[in-house]
Amino acid sequence: MITWILWALILAMVAWMGYNYLRIRRAAKIVDNTEFEALIRKGQLIDVRDPAEFHRKHILGARNIPSNQLKSSLAALRKDKPVLLYENQRGQRVTNAALYLKKQGFSEIYILSYGLDSWIGMVKTS
C-alpha cells in the first residue's frame, strides 16, 4: 500500500514538472549566451532580480525591473520589441515574469539559459 502511495506521489511530481516545463516553453524561448547576446541589440534587456543583486552585478545595458514589480512597470515595456529576461540562475522569478508577460500579450520573450551565473558577455559590477 505504501509503495503505491509513493509511486503515485512520484508520478504526480513528474507530471507537475512536465506541465510547468511545457508552460514555460510555450511562453518563452530559452536561449544560450550567443543567441541572447545577438538579441540584446534589438530587444529590451530586463534583470528581474532585486535591486541589491542588480547593483552588485548585471549585464551591461540591462534595466532592473524586479519580478515583484513587473505588473506596476508593464508600461515601461514595448510589445513590439523582444523582451530578454534573466536572473542569477534560470529560476522561479524569471519563469513567473515570462508567464505574466505572455498573458499580457507579449509574443517575443527570451530567457537566458542558466542565467547570469553562466553569462560570458559584458557585465557591470559595483
CSV table of N, CA and C in Angstrom, one decimal:
chain,number,residue,atom,x,y,z
A,1,MET,N,0.8,-1.2,0.0
A,1,MET,CA,0.0,0.0,0.0
A,1,MET,C,0.9,1.3,0.0
A,2,ILE,N,1.9,1.3,0.9
A,2,ILE,CA,2.7,2.5,0.9
A,2,ILE,C,3.5,2.7,-0.4
A,3,THR,N,3.9,1.6,-1.0
A,3,THR,CA,4.7,1.7,-2.3
A,3,THR,C,3.8,2.3,-3.3
A,4,TRP,N,2.5,2.0,-3.3
A,4,TRP,CA,1.6,2.6,-4.3
A,4,TRP,C,1.4,4.1,-4.1
A,5,ILE,N,1.4,4.5,-2.8
A,5,ILE,CA,1.3,5.9,-2.5
A,5,ILE,C,2.5,6.6,-2.9
A,6,LEU,N,3.7,6.0,-2.7
A,6,LEU,CA,5.0,6.6,-3.1
A,6,LEU,C,5.0,6.8,-4.6
A,7,TRP,N,4.6,5.7,-5.3
A,7,TRP,CA,4.6,5.8,-6.8
A,7,TRP,C,3.6,6.9,-7.3
A,8,ALA,N,2.5,7.0,-6.6
A,8,ALA,CA,1.5,8.0,-7.0
A,8,ALA,C,2.1,9.4,-6.8
A,9,LEU,N,2.8,9.6,-5.7
A,9,LEU,CA,3.4,10.9,-5.4
A,9,LEU,C,4.5,11.2,-6.4
A,10,ILE,N,5.3,10.2,-6.7
A,10,ILE,CA,6.4,10.4,-7.7
A,10,ILE,C,5.8,10.8,-9.1
A,11,LEU,N,4.8,10.0,-9.5
A,11,LEU,CA,4.1,10.3,-10.7
A,11,LEU,C,3.5,11.7,-10.8
A,12,ALA,N,2.9,12.1,-9.7
A,12,ALA,CA,2.3,13.4,-9.6
A,12,ALA,C,3.4,14.5,-9.7
A,13,MET,N,4.5,14.3,-9.0
A,13,MET,CA,5.6,15.3,-9.1
A,13,MET,C,6.1,15.4,-10.5
A,14,VAL,N,6.3,14.2,-11.2
A,14,VAL,CA,6.8,14.2,-12.6
A,14,VAL,C,5.8,14.9,-13.5
A,15,ALA,N,4.6,14.6,-13.3
A,15,ALA,CA,3.5,15.3,-14.1
A,15,ALA,C,3.5,16.8,-13.9
A,16,TRP,N,3.7,17.2,-12.7
A,16,TRP,CA,3.7,18.7,-12.4
A,16,TRP,C,4.9,19.3,-13.0
A,17,MET,N,6.1,18.7,-12.9
A,17,MET,CA,7.3,19.3,-13.5
A,17,MET,C,7.1,19.3,-15.0
A,18,GLY,N,6.6,18.3,-15.6
A,18,GLY,CA,6.3,18.3,-17.1
A,18,GLY,C,5.4,19.4,-17.5
A,19,TYR,N,4.3,19.6,-16.7
A,19,TYR,CA,3.3,20.6,-17.0
A,19,TYR,C,4.0,22.0,-17.0
A,20,ASN,N,4.8,22.3,-15.9
A,20,ASN,CA,5.5,23.5,-15.8
A,20,ASN,C,6.5,23.8,-16.9
A,21,TYR,N,7.2,22.7,-17.3
A,21,TYR,CA,8.2,22.8,-18.4
A,21,TYR,C,7.5,23.2,-19.7
A,22,LEU,N,6.4,22.5,-20.0
A,22,LEU,CA,5.6,22.9,-21.2
A,22,LEU,C,5.1,24.3,-21.2
A,23,ARG,N,4.6,24.7,-20.0
A,23,ARG,CA,4.1,26.0,-19.9
A,23,ARG,C,5.1,27.1,-20.2
A,24,ILE,N,6.3,26.9,-19.6
A,24,ILE,CA,7.3,27.9,-19.8
A,24,ILE,C,7.8,27.9,-21.3
A,25,ARG,N,7.9,26.7,-21.9
A,25,ARG,CA,8.3,26.6,-23.3
A,25,ARG,C,7.3,27.3,-24.2
A,26,ARG,N,6.1,27.3,-23.9
A,26,ARG,CA,5.1,28.0,-24.7
A,26,ARG,C,5.2,29.5,-24.5
A,27,ALA,N,5.6,29.9,-23.4
A,27,ALA,CA,5.6,31.4,-23.1
A,27,ALA,C,6.9,32.0,-23.6
A,28,ALA,N,8.0,31.3,-23.5
A,28,ALA,CA,9.3,31.9,-23.8
A,28,ALA,C,10.2,30.9,-24.5
A,29,LYS,N,11.2,31.5,-25.1
A,29,LYS,CA,12.3,30.7,-25.7
A,29,LYS,C,13.5,30.8,-24.9
A,30,ILE,N,14.1,29.7,-24.4
A,30,ILE,CA,15.3,29.7,-23.6
A,30,ILE,C,16.5,29.6,-24.6
A,31,VAL,N,17.3,30.6,-24.5
A,31,VAL,CA,18.5,30.7,-25.4
A,31,VAL,C,19.8,30.7,-24.7
A,32,ASP,N,20.8,30.3,-25.4
A,32,ASP,CA,22.2,30.3,-24.9
A,32,ASP,C,22.8,31.7,-25.0
A,33,ASN,N,24.1,31.8,-24.5
A,33,ASN,CA,24.8,33.1,-24.5
A,33,ASN,C,24.8,33.8,-25.8
A,34,THR,N,25.2,33.0,-26.8
A,34,THR,CA,25.4,33.6,-28.2
A,34,THR,C,24.1,34.2,-28.7
A,35,GLU,N,23.0,33.5,-28.7
A,35,GLU,CA,21.8,34.0,-29.2
A,35,GLU,C,21.2,35.1,-28.3
A,36,PHE,N,21.4,35.0,-27.0
A,36,PHE,CA,21.0,36.1,-26.1
A,36,PHE,C,21.7,37.4,-26.4
A,37,GLU,N,23.0,37.3,-26.6
A,37,GLU,CA,23.8,38.5,-26.9
A,37,GLU,C,23.4,39.1,-28.2
A,38,ALA,N,23.1,38.3,-29.2
A,38,ALA,CA,22.7,38.8,-30.5
A,38,ALA,C,21.3,39.5,-30.4
A,39,LEU,N,20.5,39.1,-29.5
A,39,LEU,CA,19.1,39.7,-29.4
A,39,LEU,C,19.2,41.0,-28.6
A,40,ILE,N,20.2,41.2,-27.8
A,40,ILE,CA,20.3,42.3,-26.9
A,40,ILE,C,20.2,43.6,-27.7
A,41,ARG,N,20.8,43.6,-28.9
A,41,ARG,CA,20.8,44.9,-29.7
A,41,ARG,C,19.4,45.3,-30.1
A,42,LYS,N,18.5,44.4,-30.3
A,42,LYS,CA,17.2,44.8,-30.8
A,42,LYS,C,16.1,44.6,-29.8
A,43,GLY,N,16.5,44.1,-28.6
A,43,GLY,CA,15.4,43.8,-27.6
A,43,GLY,C,15.5,44.7,-26.4
A,44,GLN,N,14.7,44.3,-25.4
A,44,GLN,CA,14.6,45.0,-24.1
A,44,GLN,C,15.2,44.1,-23.1
A,45,LEU,N,16.3,44.4,-22.5
A,45,LEU,CA,17.1,43.5,-21.6
A,45,LEU,C,16.6,43.8,-20.2
A,46,ILE,N,16.0,42.8,-19.5
A,46,ILE,CA,15.4,43.0,-18.2
A,46,ILE,C,16.0,42.1,-17.2
A,47,ASP,N,16.5,42.6,-16.1
A,47,ASP,CA,17.0,41.9,-15.0
A,47,ASP,C,15.9,41.8,-14.0
A,48,VAL,N,15.4,40.6,-13.7
A,48,VAL,CA,14.2,40.5,-12.8
A,48,VAL,C,14.6,40.3,-11.3
A,49,ARG,N,15.9,40.5,-11.0
A,49,ARG,CA,16.3,40.3,-9.6
A,49,ARG,C,16.1,41.5,-8.8
A,50,ASP,N,16.3,41.4,-7.5
A,50,ASP,CA,16.1,42.5,-6.6
A,50,ASP,C,17.2,43.6,-6.9
A,51,PRO,N,16.9,44.9,-6.5
A,51,PRO,CA,17.8,46.0,-6.8
A,51,PRO,C,19.2,45.8,-6.2
A,52,ALA,N,19.3,45.2,-5.0
A,52,ALA,CA,20.6,45.0,-4.4
A,52,ALA,C,21.5,44.0,-5.3
A,53,GLU,N,20.8,42.9,-5.7
A,53,GLU,CA,21.5,42.0,-6.6
A,53,GLU,C,21.9,42.6,-7.9
A,54,PHE,N,21.0,43.4,-8.5
A,54,PHE,CA,21.3,44.1,-9.7
A,54,PHE,C,22.5,45.0,-9.6
A,55,HIS,N,22.6,45.8,-8.5
A,55,HIS,CA,23.7,46.8,-8.4
A,55,HIS,C,25.0,46.1,-8.2
A,56,ARG,N,25.0,44.9,-7.6
A,56,ARG,CA,26.3,44.2,-7.4
A,56,ARG,C,26.9,43.7,-8.7
A,57,LYS,N,26.0,43.2,-9.6
A,57,LYS,CA,26.5,42.8,-10.9
A,57,LYS,C,25.3,42.6,-11.8
A,58,HIS,N,25.4,43.1,-13.1
A,58,HIS,CA,24.3,42.9,-14.1
A,58,HIS,C,24.9,43.0,-15.5
A,59,ILE,N,24.2,42.5,-16.4
A,59,ILE,CA,24.6,42.5,-17.8
A,59,ILE,C,24.5,44.0,-18.3
A,60,LEU,N,25.6,44.4,-18.9
A,60,LEU,CA,25.7,45.8,-19.4
A,60,LEU,C,24.5,46.1,-20.3
A,61,GLY,N,23.8,47.2,-20.0
A,61,GLY,CA,22.7,47.6,-20.7
A,61,GLY,C,21.3,47.2,-20.2
A,62,ALA,N,21.3,46.4,-19.1
A,62,ALA,CA,20.1,45.8,-18.6
A,62,ALA,C,19.4,46.9,-17.7
A,63,ARG,N,18.0,46.8,-17.7
A,63,ARG,CA,17.2,47.5,-16.8
A,63,ARG,C,16.7,46.6,-15.7
A,64,ASN,N,16.7,47.1,-14.5
A,64,ASN,CA,16.2,46.3,-13.4
A,64,ASN,C,14.7,46.6,-13.2
A,65,ILE,N,14.0,45.5,-13.4
A,65,ILE,CA,12.5,45.5,-13.1
A,65,ILE,C,12.3,44.2,-12.3
A,66,PRO,N,12.4,44.3,-11.0
A,66,PRO,CA,12.2,43.1,-10.1
A,66,PRO,C,10.9,42.4,-10.5
A,67,SER,N,10.9,41.1,-10.4
A,67,SER,CA,9.7,40.3,-10.8
A,67,SER,C,8.5,40.7,-10.0
A,68,ASN,N,8.7,41.1,-8.7
A,68,ASN,CA,7.5,41.5,-7.9
A,68,ASN,C,7.0,42.9,-8.3
A,69,GLN,N,7.7,43.6,-9.1
A,69,GLN,CA,7.2,45.0,-9.6
A,69,GLN,C,6.9,45.0,-11.0
A,70,LEU,N,6.9,43.8,-11.7
A,70,LEU,CA,6.6,43.8,-13.1
A,70,LEU,C,5.2,44.3,-13.5
A,71,LYS,N,4.2,44.0,-12.7
A,71,LYS,CA,2.9,44.4,-13.0
A,71,LYS,C,2.8,46.0,-13.0
A,72,SER,N,3.4,46.6,-12.1
A,72,SER,CA,3.3,48.1,-12.0
A,72,SER,C,4.3,48.7,-13.0
A,73,SER,N,5.2,48.0,-13.6
A,73,SER,CA,6.2,48.6,-14.5
A,73,SER,C,5.9,48.1,-16.0
A,74,LEU,N,4.8,47.5,-16.2
A,74,LEU,CA,4.5,47.0,-17.5
A,74,LEU,C,4.5,48.0,-18.6
A,75,ALA,N,4.1,49.3,-18.3
A,75,ALA,CA,4.0,50.3,-19.3
A,75,ALA,C,5.4,50.7,-19.8
A,76,ALA,N,6.5,50.3,-19.1
A,76,ALA,CA,7.8,50.6,-19.5
A,76,ALA,C,8.3,49.7,-20.6
A,77,LEU,N,7.5,48.7,-20.9
A,77,LEU,CA,7.9,47.7,-21.9
A,77,LEU,C,7.1,47.8,-23.1
A,78,ARG,N,7.7,47.6,-24.3
A,78,ARG,CA,7.1,47.6,-25.6
A,78,ARG,C,6.8,46.2,-26.1
A,79,LYS,N,5.5,46.0,-26.5
A,79,LYS,CA,5.1,44.7,-27.0
A,79,LYS,C,5.7,44.4,-28.4
A,80,ASP,N,6.1,45.4,-29.1
A,80,ASP,CA,6.6,45.2,-30.5
A,80,ASP,C,8.1,44.9,-30.5
A,81,LYS,N,8.8,44.8,-29.4
A,81,LYS,CA,10.2,44.5,-29.3
A,81,LYS,C,10.4,43.3,-28.4
A,82,PRO,N,11.4,42.4,-28.8
A,82,PRO,CA,11.6,41.3,-27.9
A,82,PRO,C,12.0,41.7,-26.5
A,83,VAL,N,11.6,40.8,-25.6
A,83,VAL,CA,11.9,41.0,-24.1
A,83,VAL,C,12.9,39.9,-23.8
A,84,LEU,N,14.0,40.3,-23.2
A,84,LEU,CA,15.0,39.4,-22.8
A,84,LEU,C,15.1,39.4,-21.3
A,85,LEU,N,14.9,38.3,-20.7
A,85,LEU,CA,14.8,38.2,-19.2
A,85,LEU,C,16.0,37.3,-18.7
A,86,TYR,N,16.5,37.7,-17.5
A,86,TYR,CA,17.4,36.9,-16.8
A,86,TYR,C,17.4,37.1,-15.3
A,87,GLU,N,18.0,36.2,-14.6
A,87,GLU,CA,18.3,36.3,-13.2
A,87,GLU,C,19.6,35.6,-12.9
A,88,ASN,N,19.9,35.2,-11.7
A,88,ASN,CA,21.2,34.6,-11.4
A,88,ASN,C,21.2,33.2,-12.1
A,89,GLN,N,20.3,32.4,-11.8
A,89,GLN,CA,20.1,31.1,-12.5
A,89,GLN,C,18.7,31.1,-13.0
A,90,ARG,N,18.4,30.3,-14.0
A,90,ARG,CA,17.1,30.3,-14.5
A,90,ARG,C,16.2,29.7,-13.4
A,91,GLY,N,15.4,30.5,-12.8
A,91,GLY,CA,14.6,30.0,-11.7
A,91,GLY,C,13.2,30.5,-11.7
A,92,GLN,N,12.6,30.6,-10.6
A,92,GLN,CA,11.1,30.9,-10.5
A,92,GLN,C,10.8,32.4,-10.8
A,93,ARG,N,11.7,33.3,-10.5
A,93,ARG,CA,11.4,34.7,-10.8
A,93,ARG,C,11.3,34.9,-12.3
A,94,VAL,N,12.2,34.4,-13.0
A,94,VAL,CA,12.2,34.6,-14.5
A,94,VAL,C,11.1,33.9,-15.1
A,95,THR,N,10.8,32.7,-14.6
A,95,THR,CA,9.7,31.9,-15.1
A,95,THR,C,8.3,32.6,-14.9
A,96,ASN,N,8.1,33.1,-13.7
A,96,ASN,CA,6.9,33.9,-13.4
A,96,ASN,C,6.8,35.1,-14.3
A,97,ALA,N,7.9,35.8,-14.5
A,97,ALA,CA,7.9,37.0,-15.3
A,97,ALA,C,7.5,36.7,-16.8
A,98,ALA,N,8.1,35.6,-17.3
A,98,ALA,CA,7.8,35.2,-18.7
A,98,ALA,C,6.3,34.8,-18.8
A,99,LEU,N,5.8,34.1,-17.9
A,99,LEU,CA,4.4,33.7,-18.0
A,99,LEU,C,3.5,34.9,-17.9
A,100,TYR,N,3.8,35.8,-17.0
A,100,TYR,CA,3.0,37.0,-16.9
A,100,TYR,C,3.0,37.8,-18.2
A,101,LEU,N,4.2,38.0,-18.7
A,101,LEU,CA,4.3,38.8,-19.9
A,101,LEU,C,3.6,38.2,-21.1
A,102,LYS,N,3.6,36.9,-21.2
A,102,LYS,CA,2.9,36.2,-22.2
A,102,LYS,C,1.4,36.4,-22.1
A,103,LYS,N,0.9,36.4,-20.8
A,103,LYS,CA,-0.6,36.6,-20.6
A,103,LYS,C,-0.9,38.1,-20.9
A,104,GLN,N,0.0,39.0,-20.9
A,104,GLN,CA,-0.2,40.4,-21.2
A,104,GLN,C,-0.1,40.7,-22.6
A,105,GLY,N,0.2,39.7,-23.5
A,105,GLY,CA,0.2,39.9,-24.9
A,105,GLY,C,1.6,40.0,-25.5
A,106,PHE,N,2.6,39.9,-24.8
A,106,PHE,CA,4.0,39.9,-25.3
A,106,PHE,C,4.2,38.6,-26.1
A,107,SER,N,4.8,38.7,-27.3
A,107,SER,CA,4.9,37.5,-28.1
A,107,SER,C,6.4,37.0,-28.2
A,108,GLU,N,7.3,37.9,-28.1
A,108,GLU,CA,8.7,37.5,-28.2
A,108,GLU,C,9.4,37.7,-26.8
A,109,ILE,N,9.5,36.6,-26.1
A,109,ILE,CA,10.1,36.5,-24.8
A,109,ILE,C,11.2,35.5,-24.8
A,110,TYR,N,12.4,36.0,-24.4
A,110,TYR,CA,13.6,35.1,-24.3
A,110,TYR,C,14.1,35.1,-22.9
A,111,ILE,N,14.6,33.9,-22.5
A,111,ILE,CA,15.2,33.7,-21.2
A,111,ILE,C,16.6,33.2,-21.4
A,112,LEU,N,17.6,33.8,-20.7
A,112,LEU,CA,19.0,33.4,-20.7
A,112,LEU,C,19.1,32.0,-20.0
A,113,SER,N,19.5,31.0,-20.8
A,113,SER,CA,19.7,29.7,-20.2
A,113,SER,C,20.8,29.8,-19.1
A,114,TYR,N,20.5,29.3,-18.0
A,114,TYR,CA,21.3,29.2,-16.8
A,114,TYR,C,21.6,30.6,-16.2
A,115,GLY,N,21.0,31.6,-16.7
A,115,GLY,CA,21.1,33.0,-16.1
A,115,GLY,C,22.4,33.6,-16.1
A,116,LEU,N,22.5,34.7,-15.2
A,116,LEU,CA,23.7,35.5,-15.1
A,116,LEU,C,24.9,34.7,-14.7
A,117,ASP,N,24.7,33.6,-13.9
A,117,ASP,CA,25.8,32.8,-13.5
A,117,ASP,C,26.6,32.2,-14.6
A,118,SER,N,25.9,32.0,-15.8
A,118,SER,CA,26.6,31.4,-16.9
A,118,SER,C,27.0,32.4,-18.0
A,119,TRP,N,26.6,33.7,-17.8
A,119,TRP,CA,26.8,34.7,-18.8
A,119,TRP,C,28.3,35.0,-19.1
A,120,ILE,N,28.7,35.0,-20.3
A,120,ILE,CA,30.1,35.2,-20.7
A,120,ILE,C,30.4,36.6,-21.3
A,121,GLY,N,29.3,37.4,-21.5
A,121,GLY,CA,29.4,38.7,-22.1
A,121,GLY,C,29.8,39.8,-21.1
A,122,MET,N,29.6,41.0,-21.5
A,122,MET,CA,30.0,42.2,-20.7
A,122,MET,C,29.0,42.4,-19.5
A,123,VAL,N,29.6,42.7,-18.4
A,123,VAL,CA,28.8,42.9,-17.2
A,123,VAL,C,29.3,44.2,-16.5
A,124,LYS,N,28.5,44.8,-15.7
A,124,LYS,CA,28.8,45.9,-14.9
A,124,LYS,C,28.8,45.5,-13.4
A,125,THR,N,29.8,45.7,-12.7
A,125,THR,CA,29.9,45.4,-11.3
A,125,THR,C,30.1,46.6,-10.4
A,126,SER,N,29.7,46.6,-9.2
A,126,SER,CA,29.9,47.7,-8.3
A,126,SER,C,30.9,47.4,-7.2
